[in-house]
Short mmCIF file of C-alpha atoms and ligand atoms in Angstrom, two decimals:
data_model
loop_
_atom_site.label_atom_id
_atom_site.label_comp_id
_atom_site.label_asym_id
_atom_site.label_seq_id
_atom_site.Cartn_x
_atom_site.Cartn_y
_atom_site.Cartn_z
CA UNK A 225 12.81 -33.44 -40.70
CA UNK A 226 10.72 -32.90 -37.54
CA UNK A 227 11.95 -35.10 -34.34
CA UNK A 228 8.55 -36.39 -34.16
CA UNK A 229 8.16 -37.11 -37.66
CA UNK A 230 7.99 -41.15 -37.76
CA UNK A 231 4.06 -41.42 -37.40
CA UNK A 232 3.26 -38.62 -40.40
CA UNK A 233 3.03 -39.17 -44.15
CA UNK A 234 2.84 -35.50 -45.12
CA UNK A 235 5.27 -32.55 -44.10
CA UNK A 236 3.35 -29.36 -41.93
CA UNK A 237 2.02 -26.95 -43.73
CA UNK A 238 3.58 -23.76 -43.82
CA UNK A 239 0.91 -21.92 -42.06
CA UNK A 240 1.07 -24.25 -39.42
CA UNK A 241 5.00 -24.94 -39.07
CA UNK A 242 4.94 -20.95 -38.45
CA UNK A 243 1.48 -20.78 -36.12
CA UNK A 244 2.92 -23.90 -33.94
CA UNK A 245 6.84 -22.41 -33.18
CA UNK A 246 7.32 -20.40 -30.09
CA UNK A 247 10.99 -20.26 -30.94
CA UNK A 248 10.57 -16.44 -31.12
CA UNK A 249 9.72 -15.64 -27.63
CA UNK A 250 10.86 -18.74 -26.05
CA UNK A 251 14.30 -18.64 -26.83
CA UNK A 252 14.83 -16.41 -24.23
CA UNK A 253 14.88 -20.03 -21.95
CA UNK A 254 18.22 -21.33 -23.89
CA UNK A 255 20.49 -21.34 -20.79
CA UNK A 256 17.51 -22.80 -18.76
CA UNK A 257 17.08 -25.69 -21.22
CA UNK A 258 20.89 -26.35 -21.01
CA UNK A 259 21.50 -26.44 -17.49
CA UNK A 260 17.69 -29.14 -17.30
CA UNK A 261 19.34 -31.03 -19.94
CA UNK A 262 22.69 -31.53 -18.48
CA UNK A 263 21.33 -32.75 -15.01
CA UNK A 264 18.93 -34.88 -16.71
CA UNK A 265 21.77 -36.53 -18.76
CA UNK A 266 23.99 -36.62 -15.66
CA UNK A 267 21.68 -38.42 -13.96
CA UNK A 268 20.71 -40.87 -16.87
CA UNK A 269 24.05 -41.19 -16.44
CA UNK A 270 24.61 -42.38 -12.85
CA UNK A 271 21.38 -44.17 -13.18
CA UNK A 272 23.21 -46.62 -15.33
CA UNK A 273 20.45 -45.37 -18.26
CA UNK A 274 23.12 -43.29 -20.44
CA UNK A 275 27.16 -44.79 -20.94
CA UNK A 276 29.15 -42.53 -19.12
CA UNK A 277 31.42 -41.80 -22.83
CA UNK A 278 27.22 -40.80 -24.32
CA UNK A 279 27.17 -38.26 -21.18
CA UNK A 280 30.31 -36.62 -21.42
CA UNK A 281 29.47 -35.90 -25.52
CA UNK A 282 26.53 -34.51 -24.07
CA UNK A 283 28.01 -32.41 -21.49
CA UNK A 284 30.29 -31.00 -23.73
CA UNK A 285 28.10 -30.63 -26.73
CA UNK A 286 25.84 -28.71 -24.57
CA UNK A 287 28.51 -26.53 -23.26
CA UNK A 288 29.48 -25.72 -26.81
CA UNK A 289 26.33 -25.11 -27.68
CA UNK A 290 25.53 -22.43 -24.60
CA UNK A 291 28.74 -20.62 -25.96
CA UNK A 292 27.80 -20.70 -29.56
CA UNK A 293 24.57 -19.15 -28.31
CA UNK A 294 26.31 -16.56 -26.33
CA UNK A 295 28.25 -15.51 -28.64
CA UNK A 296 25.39 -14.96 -31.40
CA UNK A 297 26.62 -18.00 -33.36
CA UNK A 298 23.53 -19.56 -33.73
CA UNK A 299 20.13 -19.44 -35.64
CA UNK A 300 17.36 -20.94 -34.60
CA UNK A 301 14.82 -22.08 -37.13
CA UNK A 302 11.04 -22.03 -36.61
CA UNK A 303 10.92 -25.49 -38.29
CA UNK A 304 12.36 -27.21 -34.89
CA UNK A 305 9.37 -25.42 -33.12
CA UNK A 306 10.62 -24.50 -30.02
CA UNK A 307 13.91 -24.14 -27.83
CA UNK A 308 13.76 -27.59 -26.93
CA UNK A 309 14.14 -29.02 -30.20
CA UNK A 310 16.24 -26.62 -32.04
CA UNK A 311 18.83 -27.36 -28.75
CA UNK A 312 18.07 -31.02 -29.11
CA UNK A 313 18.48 -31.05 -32.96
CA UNK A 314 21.52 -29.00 -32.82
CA UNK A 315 23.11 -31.20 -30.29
CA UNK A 316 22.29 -34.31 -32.48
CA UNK A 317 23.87 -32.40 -35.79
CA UNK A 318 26.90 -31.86 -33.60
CA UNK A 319 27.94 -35.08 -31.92
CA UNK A 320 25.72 -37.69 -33.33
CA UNK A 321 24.04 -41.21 -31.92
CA UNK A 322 24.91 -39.77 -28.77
CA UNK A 323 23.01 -36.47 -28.91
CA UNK A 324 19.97 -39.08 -29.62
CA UNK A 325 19.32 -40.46 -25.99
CA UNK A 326 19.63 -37.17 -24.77
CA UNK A 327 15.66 -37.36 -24.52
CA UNK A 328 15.24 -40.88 -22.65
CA UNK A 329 13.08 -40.24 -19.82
CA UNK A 330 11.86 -37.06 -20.39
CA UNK A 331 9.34 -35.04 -22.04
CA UNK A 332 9.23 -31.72 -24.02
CA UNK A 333 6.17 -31.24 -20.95
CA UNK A 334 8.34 -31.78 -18.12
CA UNK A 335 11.29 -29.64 -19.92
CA UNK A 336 9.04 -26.80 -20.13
CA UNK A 337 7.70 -26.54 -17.41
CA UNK A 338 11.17 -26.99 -15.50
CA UNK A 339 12.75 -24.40 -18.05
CA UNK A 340 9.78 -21.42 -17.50
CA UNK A 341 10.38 -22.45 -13.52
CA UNK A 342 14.29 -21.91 -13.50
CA UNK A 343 13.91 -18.95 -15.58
CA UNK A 344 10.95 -17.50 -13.50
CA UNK A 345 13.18 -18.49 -10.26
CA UNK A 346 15.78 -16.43 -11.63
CA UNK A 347 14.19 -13.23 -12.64
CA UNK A 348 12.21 -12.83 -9.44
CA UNK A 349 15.71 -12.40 -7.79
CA UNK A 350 16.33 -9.86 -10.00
CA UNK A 351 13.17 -7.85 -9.76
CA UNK A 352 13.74 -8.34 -6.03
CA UNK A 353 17.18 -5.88 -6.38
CA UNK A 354 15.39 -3.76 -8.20
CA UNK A 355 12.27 -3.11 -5.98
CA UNK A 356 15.40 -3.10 -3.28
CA UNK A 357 17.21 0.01 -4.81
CA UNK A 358 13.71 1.73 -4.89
CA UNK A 359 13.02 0.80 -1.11
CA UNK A 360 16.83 2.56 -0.56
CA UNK A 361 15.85 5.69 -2.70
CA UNK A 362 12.56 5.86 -0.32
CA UNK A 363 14.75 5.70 3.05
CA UNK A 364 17.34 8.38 1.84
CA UNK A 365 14.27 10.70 0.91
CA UNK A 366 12.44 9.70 3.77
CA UNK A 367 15.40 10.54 5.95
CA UNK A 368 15.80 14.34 4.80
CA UNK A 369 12.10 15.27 4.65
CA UNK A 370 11.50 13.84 8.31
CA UNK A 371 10.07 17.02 9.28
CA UNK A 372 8.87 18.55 6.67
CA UNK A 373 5.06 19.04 6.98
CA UNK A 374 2.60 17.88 4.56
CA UNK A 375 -1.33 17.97 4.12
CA UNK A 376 -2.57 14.02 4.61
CA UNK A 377 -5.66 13.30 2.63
CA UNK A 378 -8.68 11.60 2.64
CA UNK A 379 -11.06 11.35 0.09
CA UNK A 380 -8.50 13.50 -1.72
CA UNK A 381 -9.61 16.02 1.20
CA UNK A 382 -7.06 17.91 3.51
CA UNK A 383 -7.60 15.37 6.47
CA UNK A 384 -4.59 15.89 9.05
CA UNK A 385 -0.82 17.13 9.01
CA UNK A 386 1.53 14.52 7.93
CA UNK A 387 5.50 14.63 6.97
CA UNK A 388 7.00 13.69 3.78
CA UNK A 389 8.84 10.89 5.17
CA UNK A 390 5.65 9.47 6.23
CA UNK A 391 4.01 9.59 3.08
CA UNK A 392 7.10 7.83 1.68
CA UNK A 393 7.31 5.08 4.01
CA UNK A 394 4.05 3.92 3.03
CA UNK A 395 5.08 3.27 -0.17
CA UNK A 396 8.22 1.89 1.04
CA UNK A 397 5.91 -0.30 3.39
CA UNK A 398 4.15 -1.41 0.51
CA UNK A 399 7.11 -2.59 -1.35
CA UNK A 400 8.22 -4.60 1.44
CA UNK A 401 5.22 -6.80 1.24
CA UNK A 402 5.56 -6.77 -2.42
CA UNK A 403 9.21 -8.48 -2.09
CA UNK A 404 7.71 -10.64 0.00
CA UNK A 405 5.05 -11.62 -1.82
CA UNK A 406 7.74 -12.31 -5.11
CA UNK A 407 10.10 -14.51 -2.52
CA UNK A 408 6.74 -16.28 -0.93
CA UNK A 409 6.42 -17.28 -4.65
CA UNK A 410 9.83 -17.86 -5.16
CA UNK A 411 10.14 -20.56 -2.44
CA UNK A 412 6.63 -22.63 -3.46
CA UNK A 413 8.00 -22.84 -6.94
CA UNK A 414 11.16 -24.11 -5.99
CA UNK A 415 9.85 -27.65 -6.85
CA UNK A 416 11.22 -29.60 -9.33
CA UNK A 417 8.63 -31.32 -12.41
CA UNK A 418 11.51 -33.06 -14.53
CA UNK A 419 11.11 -36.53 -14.21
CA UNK A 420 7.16 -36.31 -14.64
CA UNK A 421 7.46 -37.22 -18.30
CA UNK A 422 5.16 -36.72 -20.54
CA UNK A 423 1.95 -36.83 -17.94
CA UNK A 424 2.90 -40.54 -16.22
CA UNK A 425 6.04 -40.14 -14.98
CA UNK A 426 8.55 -42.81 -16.52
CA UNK A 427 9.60 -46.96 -16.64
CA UNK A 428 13.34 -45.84 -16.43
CA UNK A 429 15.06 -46.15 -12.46
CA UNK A 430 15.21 -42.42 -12.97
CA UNK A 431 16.28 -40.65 -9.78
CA UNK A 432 14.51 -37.53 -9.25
CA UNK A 433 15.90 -36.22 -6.35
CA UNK A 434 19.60 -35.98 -7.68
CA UNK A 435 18.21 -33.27 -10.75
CA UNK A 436 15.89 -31.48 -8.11
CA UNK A 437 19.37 -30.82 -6.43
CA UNK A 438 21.32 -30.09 -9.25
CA UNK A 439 19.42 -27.72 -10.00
CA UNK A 440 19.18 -26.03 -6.60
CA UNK A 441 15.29 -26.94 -6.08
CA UNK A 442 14.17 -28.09 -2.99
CA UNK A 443 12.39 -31.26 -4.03
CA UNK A 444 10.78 -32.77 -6.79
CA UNK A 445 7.28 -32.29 -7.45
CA UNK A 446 5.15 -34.94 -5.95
CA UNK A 447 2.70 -35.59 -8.61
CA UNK A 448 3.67 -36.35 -12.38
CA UNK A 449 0.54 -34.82 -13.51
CA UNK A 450 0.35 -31.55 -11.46
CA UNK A 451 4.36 -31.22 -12.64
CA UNK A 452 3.35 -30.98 -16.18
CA UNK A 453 0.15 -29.13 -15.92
CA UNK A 454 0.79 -26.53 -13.05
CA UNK A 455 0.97 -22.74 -13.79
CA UNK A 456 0.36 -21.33 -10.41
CA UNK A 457 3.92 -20.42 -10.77
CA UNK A 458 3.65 -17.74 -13.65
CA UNK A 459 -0.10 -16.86 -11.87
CA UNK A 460 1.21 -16.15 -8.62
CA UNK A 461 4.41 -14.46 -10.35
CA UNK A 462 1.81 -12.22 -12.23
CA UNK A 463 -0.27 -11.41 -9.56
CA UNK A 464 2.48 -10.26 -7.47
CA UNK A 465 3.53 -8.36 -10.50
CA UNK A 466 0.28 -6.57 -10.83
CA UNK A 467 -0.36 -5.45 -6.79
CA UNK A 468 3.69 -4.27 -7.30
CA UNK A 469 2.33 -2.52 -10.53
CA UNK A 470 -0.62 -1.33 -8.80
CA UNK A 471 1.82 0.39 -6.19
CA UNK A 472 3.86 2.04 -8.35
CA UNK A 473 0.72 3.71 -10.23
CA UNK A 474 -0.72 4.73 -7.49
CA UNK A 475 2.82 6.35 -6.63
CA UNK A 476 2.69 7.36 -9.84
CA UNK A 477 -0.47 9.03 -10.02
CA UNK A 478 0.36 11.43 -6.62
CA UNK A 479 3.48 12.34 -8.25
CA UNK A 480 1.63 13.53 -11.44
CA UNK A 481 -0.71 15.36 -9.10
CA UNK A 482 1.95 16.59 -6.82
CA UNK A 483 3.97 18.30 -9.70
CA UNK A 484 1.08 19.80 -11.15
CA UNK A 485 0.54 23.72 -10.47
CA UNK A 486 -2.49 22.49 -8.22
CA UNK A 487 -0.01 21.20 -5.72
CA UNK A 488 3.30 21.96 -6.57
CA UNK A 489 4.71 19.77 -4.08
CA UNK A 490 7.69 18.54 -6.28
CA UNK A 491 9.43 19.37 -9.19
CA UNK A 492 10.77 17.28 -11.39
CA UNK A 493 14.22 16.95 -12.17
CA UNK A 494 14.51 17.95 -15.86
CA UNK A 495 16.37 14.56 -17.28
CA UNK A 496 13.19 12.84 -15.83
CA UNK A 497 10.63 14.94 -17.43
CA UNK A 498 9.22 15.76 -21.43
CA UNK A 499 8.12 18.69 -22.80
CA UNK A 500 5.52 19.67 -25.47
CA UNK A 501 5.56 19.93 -29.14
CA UNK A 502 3.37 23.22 -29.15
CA UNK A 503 3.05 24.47 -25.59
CA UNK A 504 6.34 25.68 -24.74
CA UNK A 505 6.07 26.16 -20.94
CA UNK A 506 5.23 22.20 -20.68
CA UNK A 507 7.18 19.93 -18.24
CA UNK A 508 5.02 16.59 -18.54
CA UNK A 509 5.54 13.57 -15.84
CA UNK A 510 5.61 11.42 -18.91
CA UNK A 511 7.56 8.64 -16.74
CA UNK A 512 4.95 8.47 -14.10
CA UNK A 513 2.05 8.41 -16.43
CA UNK A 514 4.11 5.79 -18.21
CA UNK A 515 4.50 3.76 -15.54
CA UNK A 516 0.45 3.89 -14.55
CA UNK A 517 -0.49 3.47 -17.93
CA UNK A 518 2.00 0.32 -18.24
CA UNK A 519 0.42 -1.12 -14.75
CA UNK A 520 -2.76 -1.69 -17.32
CA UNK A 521 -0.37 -4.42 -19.46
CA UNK A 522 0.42 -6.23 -16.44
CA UNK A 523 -3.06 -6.58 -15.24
CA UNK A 524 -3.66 -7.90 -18.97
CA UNK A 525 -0.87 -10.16 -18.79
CA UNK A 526 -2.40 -11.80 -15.08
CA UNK A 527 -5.69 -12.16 -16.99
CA UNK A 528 -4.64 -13.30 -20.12
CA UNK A 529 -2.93 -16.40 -18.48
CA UNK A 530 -5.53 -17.03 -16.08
CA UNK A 531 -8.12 -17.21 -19.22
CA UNK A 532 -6.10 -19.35 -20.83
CA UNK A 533 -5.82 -21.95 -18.10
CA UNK A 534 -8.98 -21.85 -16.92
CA UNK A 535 -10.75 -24.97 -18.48
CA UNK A 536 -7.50 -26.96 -19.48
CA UNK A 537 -8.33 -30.44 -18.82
CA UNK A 538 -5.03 -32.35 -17.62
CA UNK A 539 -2.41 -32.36 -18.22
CA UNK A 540 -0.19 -30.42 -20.79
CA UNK A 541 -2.41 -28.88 -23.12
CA UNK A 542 -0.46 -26.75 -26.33
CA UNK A 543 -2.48 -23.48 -25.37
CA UNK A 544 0.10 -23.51 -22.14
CA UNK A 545 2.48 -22.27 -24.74
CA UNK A 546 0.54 -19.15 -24.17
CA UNK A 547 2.16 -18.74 -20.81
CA UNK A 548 5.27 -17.52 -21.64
CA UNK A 549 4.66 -14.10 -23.66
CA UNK A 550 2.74 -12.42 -20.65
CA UNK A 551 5.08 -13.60 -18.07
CA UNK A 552 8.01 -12.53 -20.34
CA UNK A 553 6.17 -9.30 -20.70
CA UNK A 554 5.24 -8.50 -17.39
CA UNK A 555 9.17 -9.01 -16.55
CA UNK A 556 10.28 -6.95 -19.03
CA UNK A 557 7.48 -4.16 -17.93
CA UNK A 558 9.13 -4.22 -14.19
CA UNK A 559 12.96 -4.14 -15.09
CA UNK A 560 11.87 -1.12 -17.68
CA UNK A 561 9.21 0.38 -14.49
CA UNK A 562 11.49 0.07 -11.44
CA UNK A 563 14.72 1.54 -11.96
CA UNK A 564 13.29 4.62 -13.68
CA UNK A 565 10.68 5.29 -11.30
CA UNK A 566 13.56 5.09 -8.48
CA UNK A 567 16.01 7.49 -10.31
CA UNK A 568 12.54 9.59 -10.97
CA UNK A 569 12.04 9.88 -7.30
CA UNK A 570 15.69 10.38 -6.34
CA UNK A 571 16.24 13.19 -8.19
CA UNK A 572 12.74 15.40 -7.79
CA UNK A 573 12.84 18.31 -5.54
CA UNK A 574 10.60 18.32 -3.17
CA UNK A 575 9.59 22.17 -2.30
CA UNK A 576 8.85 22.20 1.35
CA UNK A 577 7.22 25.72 1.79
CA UNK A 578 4.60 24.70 -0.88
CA UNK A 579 3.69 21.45 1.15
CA UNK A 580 3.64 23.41 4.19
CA UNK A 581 0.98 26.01 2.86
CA UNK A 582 -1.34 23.54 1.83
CA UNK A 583 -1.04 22.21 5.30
CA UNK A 584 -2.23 25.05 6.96
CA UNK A 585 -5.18 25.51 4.89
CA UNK A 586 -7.89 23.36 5.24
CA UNK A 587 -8.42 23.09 9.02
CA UNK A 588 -6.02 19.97 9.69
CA UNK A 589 -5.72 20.56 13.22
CA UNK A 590 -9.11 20.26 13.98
CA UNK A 591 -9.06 16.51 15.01
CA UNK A 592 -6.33 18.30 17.46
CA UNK A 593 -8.22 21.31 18.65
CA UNK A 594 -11.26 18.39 19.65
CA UNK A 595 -8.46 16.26 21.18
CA UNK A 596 -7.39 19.19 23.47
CA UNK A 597 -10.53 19.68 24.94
CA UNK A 598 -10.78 15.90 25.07
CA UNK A 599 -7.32 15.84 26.95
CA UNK A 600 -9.02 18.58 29.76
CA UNK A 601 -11.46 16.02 30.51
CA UNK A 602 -14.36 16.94 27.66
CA UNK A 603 -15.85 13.45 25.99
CA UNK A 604 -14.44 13.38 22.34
CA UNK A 605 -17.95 13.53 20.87
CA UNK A 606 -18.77 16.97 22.65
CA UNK A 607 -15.43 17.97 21.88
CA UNK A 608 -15.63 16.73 18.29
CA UNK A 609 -18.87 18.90 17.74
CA UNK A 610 -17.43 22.42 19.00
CA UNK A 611 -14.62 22.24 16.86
CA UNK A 612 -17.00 21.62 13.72
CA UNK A 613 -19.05 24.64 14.98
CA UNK A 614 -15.51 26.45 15.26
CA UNK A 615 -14.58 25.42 11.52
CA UNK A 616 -18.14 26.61 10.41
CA UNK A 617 -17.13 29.90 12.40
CA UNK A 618 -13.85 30.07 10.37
CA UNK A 619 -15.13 29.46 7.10
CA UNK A 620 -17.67 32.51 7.59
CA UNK A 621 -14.26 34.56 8.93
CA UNK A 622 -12.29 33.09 6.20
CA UNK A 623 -9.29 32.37 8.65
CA UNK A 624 -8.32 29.58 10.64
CA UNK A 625 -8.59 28.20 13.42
CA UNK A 626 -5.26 29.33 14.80
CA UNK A 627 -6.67 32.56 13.67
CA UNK A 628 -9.49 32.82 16.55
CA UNK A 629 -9.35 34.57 19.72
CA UNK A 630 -9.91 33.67 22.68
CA UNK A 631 -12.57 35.09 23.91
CA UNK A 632 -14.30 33.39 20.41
CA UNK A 633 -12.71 29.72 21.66
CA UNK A 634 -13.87 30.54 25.43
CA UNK A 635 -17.36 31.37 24.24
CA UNK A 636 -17.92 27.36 22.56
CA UNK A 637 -16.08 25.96 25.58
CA UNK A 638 -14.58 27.45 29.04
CA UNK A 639 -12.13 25.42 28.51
CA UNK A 640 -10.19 26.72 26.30
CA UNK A 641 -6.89 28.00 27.99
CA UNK A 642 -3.78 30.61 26.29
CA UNK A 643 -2.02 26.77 25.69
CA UNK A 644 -4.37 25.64 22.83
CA UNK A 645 -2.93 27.63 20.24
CA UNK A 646 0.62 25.92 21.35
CA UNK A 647 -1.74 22.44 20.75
CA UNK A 648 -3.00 23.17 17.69
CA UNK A 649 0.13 24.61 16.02
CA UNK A 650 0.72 22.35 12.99
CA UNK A 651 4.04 21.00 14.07
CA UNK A 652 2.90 20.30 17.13
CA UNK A 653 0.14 18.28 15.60
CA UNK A 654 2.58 15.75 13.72
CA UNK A 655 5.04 15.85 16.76
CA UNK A 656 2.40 14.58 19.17
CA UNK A 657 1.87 12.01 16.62
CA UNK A 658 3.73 9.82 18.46
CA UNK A 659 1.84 6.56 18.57
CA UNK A 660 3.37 3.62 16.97
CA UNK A 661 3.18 3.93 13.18
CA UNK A 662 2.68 7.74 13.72
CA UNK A 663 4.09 10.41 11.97
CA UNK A 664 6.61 11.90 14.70
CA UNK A 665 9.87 12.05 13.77
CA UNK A 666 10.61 8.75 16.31
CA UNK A 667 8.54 6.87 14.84
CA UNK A 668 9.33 7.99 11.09
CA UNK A 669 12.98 6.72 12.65
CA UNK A 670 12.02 3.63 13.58
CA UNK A 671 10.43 2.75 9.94
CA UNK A 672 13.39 4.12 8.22
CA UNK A 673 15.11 1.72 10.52
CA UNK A 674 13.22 -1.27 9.65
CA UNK A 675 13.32 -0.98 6.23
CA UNK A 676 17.22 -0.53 6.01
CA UNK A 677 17.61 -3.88 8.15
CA UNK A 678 15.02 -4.92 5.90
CA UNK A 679 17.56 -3.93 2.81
CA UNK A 680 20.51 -5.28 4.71
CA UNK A 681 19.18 -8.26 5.30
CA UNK A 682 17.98 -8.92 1.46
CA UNK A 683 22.01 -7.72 0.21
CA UNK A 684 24.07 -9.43 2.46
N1 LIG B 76 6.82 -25.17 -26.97
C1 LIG B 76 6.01 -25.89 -26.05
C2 LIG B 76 5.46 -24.98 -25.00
O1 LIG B 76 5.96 -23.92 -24.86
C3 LIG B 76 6.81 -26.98 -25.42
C4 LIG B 76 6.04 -28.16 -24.97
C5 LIG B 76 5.50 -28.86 -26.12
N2 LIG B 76 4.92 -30.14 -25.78
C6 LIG B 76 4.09 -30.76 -26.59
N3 LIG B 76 3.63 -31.89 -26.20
N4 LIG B 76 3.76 -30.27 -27.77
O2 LIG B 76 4.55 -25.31 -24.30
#
């Protein structure tokens, strides 16, 4: 018998009993709907709306309940719908009349929505540790590749001399913002919508401030309506999910590159690679084009819940039940993406020597060789154009610009002095990289720096 069977003269059709459940995927909120439904009872309770002997068989049902659960002891059944009402009806079987005003005062809207928000609330912590063992993977790699040179691109073109430790801090940078971003969500969600009711709020002297506590939220949500029909929660989860996702492909996508024979910047480590079922010298990056292929189910996920709220009229409508799989999905995606991507990282080689040849092909000191005769008193633009005509003149030599004499140097600009090959040495260029943000080893420092207070700050 359905709990909301008093107004119907005909039992649910089959097709519909199984179309209507959610119990498959939203079981997962069991120990969320336990802990609403205990502070809502408790506070029924002090309210002087449930006897005190009605609460305590509802306390302890529940409790017996969570453990029955825990310990695999219990089936749910698609004909109580969801994980509200199998709870509910299981609590009922279990102690009674009691287990019946268990549900004064509250609505299966306002329990869902506070159920999806504790859950939520909880696993952005735990994607937070995650991202943070990544960021401390990035600083210890960062740390021993300080000076070790490596082509920085633009347009996917040798621009100027970078070190490795750069090139990971930006990532690490980037994951900074995006646990930021998760905890920014984190805190505006922390409002609590039990007590909205069904849409209106309630007649009972409910007290709506002692559940927001007990259950560690820092207020109630203003408005009845926007407590049952507000999302922004799971959007603003899934967006942050996909710019996080979007990070790691695009991290994901250099490391491909970088391993290939093009580059060979890095190899692998061989627990973190595949190989072929016909070419036999294949080591694939299956993990990294995993994880940029797997950014494309995220993005789905963000879209597929912003489609489905987009014309919902207030205030709970039942295609909200739709909000649950991508957010669920999107989580599991990151605690599957994160931790192998970070044990990826941590255990490639990097190879040094090949990162360094690249460097020194493709002219990236010629923003440097301008800036010298900038620095002897030459405006940039003038000094800009001779070292393109200089390039030009090493691309007909085939050398580099390192390469040219002198006299060749002295005969674009009488400036040029015996010190400019000293200037336009490659690690001179990243050493005198010292602006802030820069790629000189002091300022690679101070970013390592940051980002371990950063991590200490997040673990204490
Ligand atoms: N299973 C539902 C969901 O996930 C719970 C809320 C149902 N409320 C309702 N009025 N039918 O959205």
């Amino acid at each position: 018998m359905k709990l909301w069977a008093g107004r119907f003269q005909k039992p649910t059709d089959e097709l519909v009993n199984d179309f209507n459940a959610s119990i498959s995927f939203d079981q997962r909120l069991y120990k969320q709907d336990i802990a609403g439904s205990k502070a809502h009872a408790q506070m029924l309770s002090d309210c002087g709306i449930l006897t005190k002997e009605d609460n305590e068989q509802i306390q302890a049902g529940l409790d017996g309940i969570l453990a029955d659960i825990e310990a695999g002891n219990v089936e749910f059944s698609a004909d109580n719908e969801d994980i509200h009402m199998n709870i509910e009806t299981l609590l009922t079987e279990r102690i009674g009349d009691a287990g019946k005003c268990l549900h004064t005062a509250r609505s299966r809207n306002d329990q869902v929505a506070l159920d999806f928000r504790l859950y939520l609330r909880d696993e952005i912590s735990s994607v937070v540790e995650n991202l943070l063992q990544l960021e401390a993977v990035l600083c210890k790699k960062a740390k021993e590749h300080q000076k070790t040179v490596m082509p920085g691109y633009t347009h996917l073109q040798r621009a100027q001399p970078i070190t490795f430790a750069q090139h990971l801090l930006a990532y690490a940078s980037m994951f900074t913002r995006d646990i930021t971003r998760l905890e920014d969500c984190q805190k505006r969600m922390n409002e609590c919508p039990l007590g909205s009711g069904a849409l209106a709020g309630t007649t009972y002297p409910i007290d709506r401030f002692e559940t927001a506590a007990a259950l560690g939220f820092d207020a109630p949500m203003r408005n009845s309506l926007d407590g049952v029909s507000d999302r922004d929660y799971a959007l603003e989860f899934l967006s942050a999910a996909s710019i996080l996702m979007m990070h790691l492909s695009r991290f994901s996508e250099e490391i491909i590159a970088w391993c290939s024979w093009e580059f060979k910047f890095v190899e692998l480590d061989d627990a973190y690679a595949t190989g072929s079922s016909i070419m036999p010298q294949k080591k694939n990056p299956d993990v990294a084009e995993l994880v940029r292929g797997k950014t494309g189910r995220v993005y789905g996920d963000l879209m597929g819940l912003l489609t489905v709220m987009k014309s919902l009229p207030l205030a709970y409508n039942k295609d909200m039940q739709e909000d649950k799989e991508p957010v669920f999905d999107a989580l599991d995606t990151l605690h599957q993406c994160i931790p192998v991507f970070a044990a990826m990282v941590d255990a490639m080689t990097v190879l040094p020597q090949n990162m360094r040849a690249a460097a020194s092909r493709g002219f990236l000191n010629a923003t440097d060789c301008a800036d010298y005769l900038t620095k002897k008193g030459m405006p940039f633009r003038d000094a800009y154009k001779i070292s393109g005509k200089l390039v030009y003149l090493c691309t007909e030599k085939n050398c580099t610009l390192e390469d040219l004499s002198l006299t060749e140097l002295k005969k674009l600009s009488p400036l040029f002095a015996p010190d400019v090959y000293e200037a336009i040495r490659l690690d001179t260029c990243v050493c005198q990289r010292k602006s802030y943000g820069g790629p000189a080893v002091e300022q690679t420092s101070m970013q390592i720096a940051a980002i371990e207070h950063f991590i200490a700050a997040h673990t204490k």
